[in-house]
């Protein structure tokens, strides 16, 4: 019988394939080395291929599509429900093959190499920022051991770096590390700003309060097709900014946010929301909705609520191809 659906369990070196015919009969169970994958699928007729959205999945999906196969990526946690008994590579491949044929299955949009390249720049920048913070904290701790303590913030750091810049003081080498990390971060920032100027979607996203160049480029690179989401709430759920639902027996129980989906986008939106809340505290007349919200709820909860609203606005801006228009205040009664 001819294979019609294949579940491919990805790995670093040894892959597992599980194929069934149109009647559902198992016709393929094979272990493949990394170098055998493309040659094996090149010999097969065009069929439906399912894979979990994991490391390397987008690359293999693009390559298999070039061979004429219909490749679909699925969230790993959605496939888990189809694994029977013990977890093995063969069981995982069979579960993927079963899951990809389900009409209710959710699929992950395939990323292009250009899209992945832009997102990698954000991940590298985020890594460099963490390394810079770690180095600064280590520098402060080491300088404190020598009796040199400075205030927090950039001004205090500048004082410590000025001391280390003294030609007679060679006690610590971390000043050069901080300078090198900052130079790499500045280089990536220039690239992201250049990409931002060339991307209409990114420029439209920047018009939303709480979204800057970094957030706009990250959103534009992640959400290339806003129509993949039915509404702004679906995008907020994808980022993990909606309440966790644990309802049963007709009783609705909503908990903290799910924190599922893209952590990087969620953090960017929440940080941007905190900056808007800071403005709302000083000028509540310009942000009446936020002023009322902060009067009822804690600051962090208000920031998450604002981040959720920002995500919904971002979806509308991308889906309609328009820039953000601030709502007009109602006219005062005469």
mmCIF file of C-alpha atoms in Angstrom:
data_model
loop_
_atom_site.group_PDB
_atom_site.id
_atom_site.type_symbol
_atom_site.label_atom_id
_atom_site.label_comp_id
_atom_site.label_asym_id
_atom_site.label_seq_id
_atom_site.Cartn_x
_atom_site.Cartn_y
_atom_site.Cartn_z
ATOM 1 C CA UNK A 1 0.000 0.000 0.000
ATOM 2 C CA UNK A 2 1.083 3.545 -0.674
ATOM 3 C CA UNK A 3 1.943 5.733 2.305
ATOM 4 C CA UNK A 4 -0.277 8.816 2.691
ATOM 5 C CA UNK A 5 0.587 10.205 6.139
ATOM 6 C CA UNK A 6 3.929 10.166 7.953
ATOM 7 C CA UNK A 7 4.831 11.169 11.479
ATOM 8 C CA UNK A 8 8.492 12.160 11.772
ATOM 9 C CA UNK A 9 10.073 12.326 15.208
ATOM 10 C CA UNK A 10 13.016 14.705 14.969
ATOM 11 C CA UNK A 11 16.299 14.259 16.818
ATOM 12 C CA UNK A 12 19.914 15.301 16.575
ATOM 13 C CA UNK A 13 21.209 12.235 14.715
ATOM 14 C CA UNK A 14 18.616 9.428 14.628
ATOM 15 C CA UNK A 15 15.090 10.173 13.351
ATOM 16 C CA UNK A 16 12.046 7.907 13.536
ATOM 17 C CA UNK A 17 9.403 7.734 10.784
ATOM 18 C CA UNK A 18 5.941 6.201 11.096
ATOM 19 C CA UNK A 19 3.728 6.047 8.000
ATOM 20 C CA UNK A 20 0.201 4.867 7.334
ATOM 21 C CA UNK A 21 -1.848 4.347 4.202
ATOM 22 C CA UNK A 22 -5.064 6.118 3.294
ATOM 23 C CA UNK A 23 -6.936 3.266 5.012
ATOM 24 C CA UNK A 24 -4.987 3.802 8.234
ATOM 25 C CA UNK A 25 -2.803 0.690 7.961
ATOM 26 C CA UNK A 26 0.818 0.998 9.103
ATOM 27 C CA UNK A 27 3.061 0.689 6.050
ATOM 28 C CA UNK A 28 6.248 2.386 7.234
ATOM 29 C CA UNK A 29 8.307 2.062 10.405
ATOM 30 C CA UNK A 30 11.858 3.156 9.877
ATOM 31 C CA UNK A 31 14.777 4.654 11.745
ATOM 32 C CA UNK A 32 16.697 7.215 9.733
ATOM 33 C CA UNK A 33 20.113 8.716 10.217
ATOM 34 C CA UNK A 34 20.344 12.462 9.663
ATOM 35 C CA UNK A 35 21.922 12.087 6.228
ATOM 36 C CA UNK A 36 19.216 9.624 5.087
ATOM 37 C CA UNK A 37 16.157 11.800 5.737
ATOM 38 C CA UNK A 38 16.015 13.794 2.506
ATOM 39 C CA UNK A 39 17.027 10.899 0.264
ATOM 40 C CA UNK A 40 14.359 8.676 1.830
ATOM 41 C CA UNK A 41 11.571 11.235 1.464
ATOM 42 C CA UNK A 42 12.669 12.012 -2.093
ATOM 43 C CA UNK A 43 11.747 8.423 -3.034
ATOM 44 C CA UNK A 44 8.274 8.649 -1.459
ATOM 45 C CA UNK A 45 5.196 10.014 -3.243
ATOM 46 C CA UNK A 46 3.903 13.384 -2.012
ATOM 47 C CA UNK A 47 2.184 12.838 1.333
ATOM 48 C CA UNK A 48 1.175 14.570 4.549
ATOM 49 C CA UNK A 49 4.119 14.832 6.957
ATOM 50 C CA UNK A 50 3.656 15.818 10.600
ATOM 51 C CA UNK A 51 6.393 17.038 12.940
ATOM 52 C CA UNK A 52 6.571 18.624 16.360
ATOM 53 C CA UNK A 53 7.561 22.288 16.377
ATOM 54 C CA UNK A 54 10.970 21.894 18.017
ATOM 55 C CA UNK A 55 14.605 22.731 17.290
ATOM 56 C CA UNK A 56 15.338 22.262 13.593
ATOM 57 C CA UNK A 57 11.697 21.617 12.682
ATOM 58 C CA UNK A 58 11.342 24.674 10.429
ATOM 59 C CA UNK A 59 14.472 23.729 8.477
ATOM 60 C CA UNK A 60 13.280 20.163 7.855
ATOM 61 C CA UNK A 61 9.793 21.377 6.990
ATOM 62 C CA UNK A 62 11.165 23.723 4.321
ATOM 63 C CA UNK A 63 13.366 20.993 2.861
ATOM 64 C CA UNK A 64 10.555 18.411 2.736
ATOM 65 C CA UNK A 65 8.210 20.913 1.144
ATOM 66 C CA UNK A 66 10.737 21.356 -1.642
ATOM 67 C CA UNK A 67 10.292 17.623 -2.314
ATOM 68 C CA UNK A 68 6.537 18.115 -2.748
ATOM 69 C CA UNK A 69 5.310 16.959 0.660
ATOM 70 C CA UNK A 70 2.617 18.723 2.677
ATOM 71 C CA UNK A 71 4.438 19.399 5.959
ATOM 72 C CA UNK A 72 2.666 20.585 9.095
ATOM 73 C CA UNK A 73 4.179 21.518 12.445
ATOM 74 C CA UNK A 74 2.326 20.996 15.721
ATOM 75 C CA UNK A 75 2.901 22.112 19.334
ATOM 76 C CA UNK A 76 4.589 19.296 21.234
ATOM 77 C CA UNK A 77 2.160 19.487 24.148
ATOM 78 C CA UNK A 78 -0.794 18.923 21.766
ATOM 79 C CA UNK A 79 0.841 15.775 20.398
ATOM 80 C CA UNK A 80 1.498 14.367 23.866
ATOM 81 C CA UNK A 81 -2.138 13.287 24.260
ATOM 82 C CA UNK A 82 -1.725 10.772 21.413
ATOM 83 C CA UNK A 83 1.295 8.945 22.895
ATOM 84 C CA UNK A 84 0.328 5.420 23.944
ATOM 85 C CA UNK A 85 1.822 4.027 27.152
ATOM 86 C CA UNK A 86 5.623 4.262 27.340
ATOM 87 C CA UNK A 87 7.479 7.062 25.594
ATOM 88 C CA UNK A 88 9.848 5.876 22.853
ATOM 89 C CA UNK A 89 10.916 7.312 19.522
ATOM 90 C CA UNK A 90 8.623 4.857 17.720
ATOM 91 C CA UNK A 91 5.689 5.755 19.998
ATOM 92 C CA UNK A 92 6.337 9.456 19.460
ATOM 93 C CA UNK A 93 6.406 9.050 15.683
ATOM 94 C CA UNK A 94 3.139 7.088 15.795
ATOM 95 C CA UNK A 95 1.563 9.784 17.968
ATOM 96 C CA UNK A 96 2.680 12.509 15.548
ATOM 97 C CA UNK A 97 1.240 10.546 12.635
ATOM 98 C CA UNK A 98 -2.082 10.236 14.460
ATOM 99 C CA UNK A 99 -2.175 13.859 15.622
ATOM 100 C CA UNK A 100 -1.449 15.453 12.239
ATOM 101 C CA UNK A 101 -4.573 13.872 10.742
ATOM 102 C CA UNK A 102 -6.919 15.199 13.450
ATOM 103 C CA UNK A 103 -9.251 17.959 12.150
ATOM 104 C CA UNK A 104 -9.105 19.841 15.470
ATOM 105 C CA UNK A 105 -5.297 19.956 15.636
ATOM 106 C CA UNK A 106 -3.597 23.356 15.800
ATOM 107 C CA UNK A 107 -0.650 23.928 13.497
ATOM 108 C CA UNK A 108 2.374 26.201 13.777
ATOM 109 C CA UNK A 109 3.102 28.592 10.921
ATOM 110 C CA UNK A 110 6.307 27.777 9.065
ATOM 111 C CA UNK A 111 9.083 30.354 9.451
ATOM 112 C CA UNK A 112 11.257 31.483 6.547
ATOM 113 C CA UNK A 113 15.074 31.672 6.895
ATOM 114 C CA UNK A 114 14.831 35.483 6.866
ATOM 115 C CA UNK A 115 12.249 35.432 9.644
ATOM 116 C CA UNK A 116 14.350 33.075 11.741
ATOM 117 C CA UNK A 117 17.432 35.234 11.139
ATOM 118 C CA UNK A 118 15.668 38.347 12.471
ATOM 119 C CA UNK A 119 14.377 36.515 15.518
ATOM 120 C CA UNK A 120 17.864 35.137 16.197
ATOM 121 C CA UNK A 121 19.172 38.689 16.376
ATOM 122 C CA UNK A 122 16.661 39.378 19.142
ATOM 123 C CA UNK A 123 17.659 36.221 21.012
ATOM 124 C CA UNK A 124 21.364 37.055 20.741
ATOM 125 C CA UNK A 125 20.721 40.621 21.924
ATOM 126 C CA UNK A 126 18.734 39.293 24.880
ATOM 127 C CA UNK A 127 21.588 36.931 25.756
ATOM 128 C CA UNK A 128 24.120 39.761 25.591
ATOM 129 C CA UNK A 129 21.957 41.911 27.855
ATOM 130 C CA UNK A 130 21.849 39.136 30.452
ATOM 131 C CA UNK A 131 25.598 38.670 30.219
ATOM 132 C CA UNK A 132 26.136 42.410 30.645
ATOM 133 C CA UNK A 133 23.932 42.434 33.747
ATOM 134 C CA UNK A 134 25.796 39.458 35.211
ATOM 135 C CA UNK A 135 29.160 41.105 34.550
ATOM 136 C CA UNK A 136 28.048 44.396 36.111
ATOM 137 C CA UNK A 137 26.759 42.595 39.203
ATOM 138 C CA UNK A 138 30.027 40.673 39.501
ATOM 139 C CA UNK A 139 31.999 43.900 39.117
ATOM 140 C CA UNK A 140 30.024 45.590 41.896
ATOM 141 C CA UNK A 141 30.542 42.608 44.202
ATOM 142 C CA UNK A 142 34.266 42.466 43.539
ATOM 143 C CA UNK A 143 34.697 46.215 43.990
ATOM 144 C CA UNK A 144 32.771 46.041 47.266
ATOM 145 C CA UNK A 145 35.331 43.513 48.502
ATOM 146 C CA UNK A 146 37.952 46.216 47.929
ATOM 147 C CA UNK A 147 35.919 48.795 49.820
ATOM 148 C CA UNK A 148 34.597 50.592 46.723
ATOM 149 C CA UNK A 149 30.802 50.875 46.690
ATOM 150 C CA UNK A 150 28.835 53.042 44.258
ATOM 151 C CA UNK A 151 25.179 53.900 43.890
ATOM 152 C CA UNK A 152 22.937 51.782 41.720
ATOM 153 C CA UNK A 153 22.188 52.832 38.171
ATOM 154 C CA UNK A 154 24.318 54.081 35.313
ATOM 155 C CA UNK A 155 25.901 56.904 37.294
ATOM 156 C CA UNK A 156 27.227 54.522 39.942
ATOM 157 C CA UNK A 157 28.480 52.103 37.301
ATOM 158 C CA UNK A 158 30.228 54.947 35.512
ATOM 159 C CA UNK A 159 32.038 55.827 38.734
ATOM 160 C CA UNK A 160 33.310 52.263 39.130
ATOM 161 C CA UNK A 161 34.401 52.094 35.500
ATOM 162 C CA UNK A 162 36.239 55.410 35.894
ATOM 163 C CA UNK A 163 38.183 53.933 38.801
ATOM 164 C CA UNK A 164 39.070 50.851 36.761
ATOM 165 C CA UNK A 165 40.105 53.043 33.830
ATOM 166 C CA UNK A 166 42.927 54.424 35.952
ATOM 167 C CA UNK A 167 46.146 53.144 34.417
ATOM 168 C CA UNK A 168 47.520 52.374 37.876
ATOM 169 C CA UNK A 169 44.563 50.196 38.846
ATOM 170 C CA UNK A 170 44.709 46.715 37.255
ATOM 171 C CA UNK A 171 42.865 44.775 39.928
ATOM 172 C CA UNK A 172 39.855 43.720 37.843
ATOM 173 C CA UNK A 173 39.459 42.964 34.100
ATOM 174 C CA UNK A 174 35.662 43.311 33.921
ATOM 175 C CA UNK A 175 35.603 46.844 32.534
ATOM 176 C CA UNK A 176 36.796 45.588 29.154
ATOM 177 C CA UNK A 177 34.172 42.822 29.223
ATOM 178 C CA UNK A 178 31.374 45.323 29.827
ATOM 179 C CA UNK A 179 32.682 47.565 27.044
ATOM 180 C CA UNK A 180 32.874 44.630 24.601
ATOM 181 C CA UNK A 181 29.357 43.461 25.452
ATOM 182 C CA UNK A 182 27.978 46.976 25.053
ATOM 183 C CA UNK A 183 29.652 47.297 21.648
ATOM 184 C CA UNK A 184 28.001 44.071 20.460
ATOM 185 C CA UNK A 185 24.618 45.213 21.795
ATOM 186 C CA UNK A 186 24.992 48.565 20.001
ATOM 187 C CA UNK A 187 25.787 46.754 16.740
ATOM 188 C CA UNK A 188 22.643 44.637 17.004
ATOM 189 C CA UNK A 189 20.578 47.703 17.907
ATOM 190 C CA UNK A 190 21.751 49.421 14.715
ATOM 191 C CA UNK A 191 20.753 46.375 12.648
ATOM 192 C CA UNK A 192 17.322 46.204 14.270
ATOM 193 C CA UNK A 193 16.748 49.926 13.736
ATOM 194 C CA UNK A 194 17.714 49.566 10.068
ATOM 195 C CA UNK A 195 15.299 46.654 9.647
ATOM 196 C CA UNK A 196 12.627 48.647 11.450
ATOM 197 C CA UNK A 197 12.913 51.525 8.983
ATOM 198 C CA UNK A 198 12.551 49.131 6.049
ATOM 199 C CA UNK A 199 9.525 47.239 7.448
ATOM 200 C CA UNK A 200 6.105 48.971 7.131
ATOM 201 C CA UNK A 201 4.485 46.592 9.634
ATOM 202 C CA UNK A 202 7.155 47.347 12.225
ATOM 203 C CA UNK A 203 6.731 51.109 11.744
ATOM 204 C CA UNK A 204 2.958 50.788 12.236
ATOM 205 C CA UNK A 205 3.459 48.789 15.423
ATOM 206 C CA UNK A 206 5.743 51.460 16.854
ATOM 207 C CA UNK A 207 2.811 53.894 16.844
ATOM 208 C CA UNK A 208 1.196 51.848 19.660
ATOM 209 C CA UNK A 209 1.969 53.206 23.151
ATOM 210 C CA UNK A 210 4.230 50.791 25.031
ATOM 211 C CA UNK A 211 5.861 49.353 21.896
ATOM 212 C CA UNK A 212 9.260 50.624 20.814
ATOM 213 C CA UNK A 213 11.617 49.618 18.026
ATOM 214 C CA UNK A 214 12.698 46.387 19.728
ATOM 215 C CA UNK A 215 9.134 45.299 20.437
ATOM 216 C CA UNK A 216 7.906 46.333 16.998
ATOM 217 C CA UNK A 217 10.600 44.400 15.133
ATOM 218 C CA UNK A 218 10.088 41.329 17.344
ATOM 219 C CA UNK A 219 6.321 41.351 16.765
ATOM 220 C CA UNK A 220 6.676 41.944 13.019
ATOM 221 C CA UNK A 221 9.182 39.095 12.676
ATOM 222 C CA UNK A 222 7.095 36.677 14.762
ATOM 223 C CA UNK A 223 3.645 37.463 13.366
ATOM 224 C CA UNK A 224 4.129 37.453 9.622
ATOM 225 C CA UNK A 225 0.520 36.389 9.005
ATOM 226 C CA UNK A 226 -1.929 38.041 11.434
ATOM 227 C CA UNK A 227 -4.786 36.141 9.792
ATOM 228 C CA UNK A 228 -3.462 33.006 11.475
ATOM 229 C CA UNK A 229 -5.172 34.400 14.592
ATOM 230 C CA UNK A 230 -8.944 34.786 14.568
ATOM 231 C CA UNK A 231 -8.878 37.763 16.894
ATOM 232 C CA UNK A 232 -6.671 39.871 19.100
ATOM 233 C CA UNK A 233 -7.491 37.610 22.036
ATOM 234 C CA UNK A 234 -6.000 34.658 20.159
ATOM 235 C CA UNK A 235 -2.753 36.599 19.780
ATOM 236 C CA UNK A 236 -2.806 37.500 23.485
ATOM 237 C CA UNK A 237 -3.319 33.809 24.285
ATOM 238 C CA UNK A 238 -0.433 32.887 21.975
ATOM 239 C CA UNK A 239 1.812 35.237 23.961
ATOM 240 C CA UNK A 240 0.461 33.873 27.262
ATOM 241 C CA UNK A 241 -1.303 37.006 28.498
ATOM 242 C CA UNK A 242 -4.748 35.496 29.172
ATOM 243 C CA UNK A 243 -5.963 33.948 32.456
ATOM 244 C CA UNK A 244 -5.461 30.251 33.041
ATOM 245 C CA UNK A 245 -8.858 28.557 32.861
ATOM 246 C CA UNK A 246 -9.685 25.720 35.257
ATOM 247 C CA UNK A 247 -13.458 25.496 34.971
ATOM 248 C CA UNK A 248 -15.676 22.497 35.611
ATOM 249 C CA UNK A 249 -19.265 21.716 36.549
ATOM 250 C CA UNK A 250 -20.533 25.035 35.306
ATOM 251 C CA UNK A 251 -18.204 26.964 37.605
ATOM 252 C CA UNK A 252 -15.680 29.254 35.940
ATOM 253 C CA UNK A 253 -12.345 29.555 37.707
ATOM 254 C CA UNK A 254 -9.830 31.960 36.210
ATOM 255 C CA UNK A 255 -6.334 32.043 37.651
ATOM 256 C CA UNK A 256 -3.062 33.840 36.846
ATOM 257 C CA UNK A 257 -1.974 34.291 33.241
ATOM 258 C CA UNK A 258 -1.076 31.075 31.438
ATOM 259 C CA UNK A 259 2.510 32.144 30.619
ATOM 260 C CA UNK A 260 2.346 29.882 27.566
ATOM 261 C CA UNK A 261 3.675 30.804 24.174
ATOM 262 C CA UNK A 262 6.375 33.325 23.374
ATOM 263 C CA UNK A 263 8.159 34.427 26.585
ATOM 264 C CA UNK A 264 10.213 37.059 24.811
ATOM 265 C CA UNK A 265 7.201 38.901 23.399
ATOM 266 C CA UNK A 266 5.393 38.616 26.710
ATOM 267 C CA UNK A 267 8.288 40.183 28.589
ATOM 268 C CA UNK A 268 8.636 43.019 26.054
ATOM 269 C CA UNK A 269 4.926 43.885 26.265
ATOM 270 C CA UNK A 270 4.861 43.765 30.068
ATOM 271 C CA UNK A 271 7.956 45.987 30.329
ATOM 272 C CA UNK A 272 6.375 48.424 27.887
ATOM 273 C CA UNK A 273 3.171 48.370 29.933
ATOM 274 C CA UNK A 274 5.119 49.308 33.067
ATOM 275 C CA UNK A 275 6.481 52.387 31.282
ATOM 276 C CA UNK A 276 2.937 53.468 30.385
ATOM 277 C CA UNK A 277 1.800 52.902 33.987
ATOM 278 C CA UNK A 278 4.603 55.149 35.173
ATOM 279 C CA UNK A 279 3.255 57.898 32.949
ATOM 280 C CA UNK A 280 -0.289 57.247 34.137
ATOM 281 C CA UNK A 281 0.741 57.765 37.767
ATOM 282 C CA UNK A 282 2.057 61.246 37.020
ATOM 283 C CA UNK A 283 -0.641 62.218 34.490
ATOM 284 C CA UNK A 284 -3.810 60.267 35.346
ATOM 285 C CA UNK A 285 -5.892 62.713 33.280
ATOM 286 C CA UNK A 286 -4.239 61.374 30.097
ATOM 287 C CA UNK A 287 -4.832 57.729 31.058
ATOM 288 C CA UNK A 288 -8.214 57.612 32.846
ATOM 289 C CA UNK A 289 -8.728 53.886 32.166
ATOM 290 C CA UNK A 290 -5.378 53.016 33.684
ATOM 291 C CA UNK A 291 -5.930 55.364 36.618
ATOM 292 C CA UNK A 292 -9.187 53.584 37.470
ATOM 293 C CA UNK A 293 -7.537 50.184 37.012
ATOM 294 C CA UNK A 294 -4.588 51.012 39.277
ATOM 295 C CA UNK A 295 -7.003 52.277 41.921
ATOM 296 C CA UNK A 296 -8.590 48.801 42.072
ATOM 297 C CA UNK A 297 -5.733 46.414 41.258
ATOM 298 C CA UNK A 298 -2.031 45.962 42.135
ATOM 299 C CA UNK A 299 0.527 47.505 39.798
ATOM 300 C CA UNK A 300 1.793 44.223 38.313
ATOM 301 C CA UNK A 301 -1.729 43.010 37.573
ATOM 302 C CA UNK A 302 -2.498 46.313 35.892
ATOM 303 C CA UNK A 303 0.666 45.978 33.789
ATOM 304 C CA UNK A 304 -0.363 42.522 32.583
ATOM 305 C CA UNK A 305 -3.857 43.775 31.758
ATOM 306 C CA UNK A 306 -2.364 46.625 29.745
ATOM 307 C CA UNK A 307 0.034 44.222 27.992
ATOM 308 C CA UNK A 308 -2.975 42.075 27.036
ATOM 309 C CA UNK A 309 -4.710 45.143 25.590
ATOM 310 C CA UNK A 310 -1.529 46.125 23.736
ATOM 311 C CA UNK A 311 -1.320 42.660 22.156
ATOM 312 C CA UNK A 312 -4.904 42.959 20.923
ATOM 313 C CA UNK A 313 -4.212 46.398 19.466
ATOM 314 C CA UNK A 314 -1.082 45.030 17.772
ATOM 315 C CA UNK A 315 -3.154 42.316 16.096
ATOM 316 C CA UNK A 316 -5.655 44.899 14.831
ATOM 317 C CA UNK A 317 -2.862 47.104 13.486
ATOM 318 C CA UNK A 318 -1.271 44.164 11.636
ATOM 319 C CA UNK A 319 -4.543 42.663 10.385
ATOM 320 C CA UNK A 320 -5.934 45.950 9.048
ATOM 321 C CA UNK A 321 -2.639 47.385 7.822
ATOM 322 C CA UNK A 322 -3.257 50.666 9.600
ATOM 323 C CA UNK A 323 -1.379 52.736 12.184
ATOM 324 C CA UNK A 324 -2.636 53.101 15.718
ATOM 325 C CA UNK A 325 -5.126 55.875 16.349
ATOM 326 C CA UNK A 326 -5.515 56.964 19.946
ATOM 327 C CA UNK A 327 -9.147 57.077 21.115
ATOM 328 C CA UNK A 328 -10.525 60.570 21.385
ATOM 329 C CA UNK A 329 -11.657 61.756 24.789
ATOM 330 C CA UNK A 330 -15.419 62.388 25.124
ATOM 331 C CA UNK A 331 -16.396 66.022 25.024
ATOM 332 C CA UNK A 332 -17.166 67.617 28.363
ATOM 333 C CA UNK A 333 -20.802 68.392 29.075
ATOM 334 C CA UNK A 334 -21.640 72.046 28.683
#
